[in-house]
Tab-separated table of C-alpha atoms in Angstrom:
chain	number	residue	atom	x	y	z
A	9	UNK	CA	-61.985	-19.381	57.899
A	10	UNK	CA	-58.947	-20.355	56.026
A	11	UNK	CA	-57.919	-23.018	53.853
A	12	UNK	CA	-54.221	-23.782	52.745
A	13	UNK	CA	-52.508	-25.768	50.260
A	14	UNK	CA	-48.936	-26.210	50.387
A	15	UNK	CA	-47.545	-27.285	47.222
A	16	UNK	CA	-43.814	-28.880	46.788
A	17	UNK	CA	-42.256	-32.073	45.670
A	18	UNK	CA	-43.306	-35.355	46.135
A	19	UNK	CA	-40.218	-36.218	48.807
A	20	UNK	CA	-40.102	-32.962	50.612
A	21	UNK	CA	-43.951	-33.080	51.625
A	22	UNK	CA	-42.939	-36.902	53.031
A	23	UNK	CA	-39.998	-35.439	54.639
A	24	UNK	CA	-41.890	-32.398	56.105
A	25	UNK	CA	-45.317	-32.867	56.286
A	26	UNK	CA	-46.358	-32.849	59.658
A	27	UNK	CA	-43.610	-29.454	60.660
A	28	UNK	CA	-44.871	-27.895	58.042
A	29	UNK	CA	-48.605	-28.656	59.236
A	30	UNK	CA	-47.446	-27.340	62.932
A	31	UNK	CA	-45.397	-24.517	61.454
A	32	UNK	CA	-48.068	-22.900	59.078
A	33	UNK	CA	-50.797	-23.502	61.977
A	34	UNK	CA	-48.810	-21.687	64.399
A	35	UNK	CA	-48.415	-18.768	62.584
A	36	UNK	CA	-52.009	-19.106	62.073
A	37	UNK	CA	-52.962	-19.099	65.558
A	38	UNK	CA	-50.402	-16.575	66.922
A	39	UNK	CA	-50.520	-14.414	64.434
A	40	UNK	CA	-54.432	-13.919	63.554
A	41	UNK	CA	-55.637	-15.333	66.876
A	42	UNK	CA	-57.042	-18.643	64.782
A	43	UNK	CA	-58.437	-21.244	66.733
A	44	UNK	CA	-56.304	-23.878	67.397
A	45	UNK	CA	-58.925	-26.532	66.249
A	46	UNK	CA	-59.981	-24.955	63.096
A	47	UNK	CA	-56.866	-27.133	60.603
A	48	UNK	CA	-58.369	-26.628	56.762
A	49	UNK	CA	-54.776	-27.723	55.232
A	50	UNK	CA	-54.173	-29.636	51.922
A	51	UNK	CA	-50.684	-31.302	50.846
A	52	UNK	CA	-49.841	-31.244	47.117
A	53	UNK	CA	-47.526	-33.707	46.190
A	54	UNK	CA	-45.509	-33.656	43.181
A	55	UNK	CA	-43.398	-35.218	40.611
A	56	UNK	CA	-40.217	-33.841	39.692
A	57	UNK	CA	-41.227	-33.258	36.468
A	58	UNK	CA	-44.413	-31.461	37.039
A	59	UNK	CA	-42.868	-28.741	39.182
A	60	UNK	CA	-40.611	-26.343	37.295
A	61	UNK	CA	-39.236	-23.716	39.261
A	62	UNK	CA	-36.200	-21.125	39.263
A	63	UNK	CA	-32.859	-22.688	39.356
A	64	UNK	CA	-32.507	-20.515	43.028
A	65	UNK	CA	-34.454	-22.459	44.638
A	66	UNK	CA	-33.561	-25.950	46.479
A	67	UNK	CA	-35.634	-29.329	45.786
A	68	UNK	CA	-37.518	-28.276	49.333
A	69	UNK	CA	-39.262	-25.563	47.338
A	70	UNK	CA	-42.723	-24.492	48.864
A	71	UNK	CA	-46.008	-22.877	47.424
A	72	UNK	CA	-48.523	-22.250	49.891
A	73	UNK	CA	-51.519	-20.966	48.965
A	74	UNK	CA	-54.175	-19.368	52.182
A	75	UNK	CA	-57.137	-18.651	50.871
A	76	UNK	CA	-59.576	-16.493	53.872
A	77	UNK	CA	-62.260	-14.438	55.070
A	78	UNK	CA	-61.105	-10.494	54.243
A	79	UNK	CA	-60.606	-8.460	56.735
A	80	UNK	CA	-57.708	-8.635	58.265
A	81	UNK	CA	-55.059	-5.775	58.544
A	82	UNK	CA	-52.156	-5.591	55.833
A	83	UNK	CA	-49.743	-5.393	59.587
A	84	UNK	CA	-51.647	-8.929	61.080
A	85	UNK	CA	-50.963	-10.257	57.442
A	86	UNK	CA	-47.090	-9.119	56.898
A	87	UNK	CA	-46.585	-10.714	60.127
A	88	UNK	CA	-48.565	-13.925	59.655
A	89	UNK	CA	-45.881	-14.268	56.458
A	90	UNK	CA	-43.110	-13.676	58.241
A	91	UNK	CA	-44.181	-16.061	61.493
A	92	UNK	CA	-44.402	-18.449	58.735
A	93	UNK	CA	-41.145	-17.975	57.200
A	94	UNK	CA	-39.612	-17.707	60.747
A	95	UNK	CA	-41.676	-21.342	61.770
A	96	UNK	CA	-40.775	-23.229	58.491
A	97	UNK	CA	-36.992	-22.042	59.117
A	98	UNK	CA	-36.858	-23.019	62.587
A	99	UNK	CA	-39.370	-26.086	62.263
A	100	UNK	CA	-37.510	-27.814	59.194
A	101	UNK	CA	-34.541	-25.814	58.311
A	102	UNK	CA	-35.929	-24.946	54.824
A	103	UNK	CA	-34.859	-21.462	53.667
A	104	UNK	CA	-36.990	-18.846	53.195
A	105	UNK	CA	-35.525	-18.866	49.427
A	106	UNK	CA	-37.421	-21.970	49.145
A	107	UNK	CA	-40.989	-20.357	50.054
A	108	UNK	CA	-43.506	-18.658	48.389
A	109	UNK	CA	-46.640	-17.636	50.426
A	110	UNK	CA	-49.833	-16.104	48.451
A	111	UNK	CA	-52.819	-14.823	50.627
A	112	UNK	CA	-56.295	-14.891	48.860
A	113	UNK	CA	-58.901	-12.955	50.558
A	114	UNK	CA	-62.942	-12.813	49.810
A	115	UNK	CA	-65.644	-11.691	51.360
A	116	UNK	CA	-67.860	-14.084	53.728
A	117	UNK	CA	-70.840	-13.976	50.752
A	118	UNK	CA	-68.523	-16.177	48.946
A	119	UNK	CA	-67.760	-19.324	51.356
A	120	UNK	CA	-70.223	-22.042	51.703
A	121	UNK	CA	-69.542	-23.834	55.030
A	122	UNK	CA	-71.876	-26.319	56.921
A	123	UNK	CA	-74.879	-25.669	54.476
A	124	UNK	CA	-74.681	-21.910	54.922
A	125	UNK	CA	-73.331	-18.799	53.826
A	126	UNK	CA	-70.438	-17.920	55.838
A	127	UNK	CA	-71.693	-14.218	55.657
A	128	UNK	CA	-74.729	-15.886	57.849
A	129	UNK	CA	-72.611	-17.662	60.481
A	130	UNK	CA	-71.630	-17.079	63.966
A	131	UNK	CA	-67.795	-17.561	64.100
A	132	UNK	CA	-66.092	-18.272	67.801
A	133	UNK	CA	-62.584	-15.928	66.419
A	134	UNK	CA	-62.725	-12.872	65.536
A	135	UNK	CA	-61.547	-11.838	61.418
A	136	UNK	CA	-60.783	-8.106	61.950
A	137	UNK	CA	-57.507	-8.384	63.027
């Protein structure tokens, strides 16, 4: 299971948000052998003035924020980051210098999904990576 928020200004997630949907789901996919049909993504649109960030950084600045099952190996992870970096270039010719990627992993025991503990479901993907 994973769930991501992106987070940027208001204008670059309407200029960007469905390459940057395909992008960070491809990486997904091809990197940690995600099903294609399992999308958990979350846009975060804001105002200028309620996101301050580093004057190195372009108005297409990105956050985005995976939060998933642990278990996967620090390699699958390094290159899930850089597939993304390498998609979101590629995709929508945003920089790398513009994105900031955070991976938050916890254990099954701590998702509730479809009435259950995810600990107590039968996934069709594999998390050990």
């Amino acid at each position: 299971m994973s769930q991501i928020k992106i987070y940027a200004l208001h204008q670059t997630i309407q200029q960007f948000r469905s390459q940057l949907s395909d992008a960070i789901h491809q990486a997904l996919v091809t990197s940690l052998n995600y099903p294609k049909e399992k999308k958990f993504q979350r846009f975060i649109a804001l105002a200028t003035e309620d996101f301050i960030y580093p004057n190195d950084r372009s108005e297409h600045y990105l956050i985005i924020e995976i939060s998933m099952f642990e278990g996967r190996t620090i390699a699958a992870k390094k290159h899930f980051i850089q597939t993304i970096f390498s998609n979101i270039q590629q995709q929508c010719g945003i920089s790398p210098q513009d994105i900031e990627i955070t991976i938050f992993e916890t254990p099954k025991s701590n998702w509730g999904i479809r009435g259950q503990n995810a600990d107590e479901l039968q996934l069709n993907y594999q998390v050990n990576v």
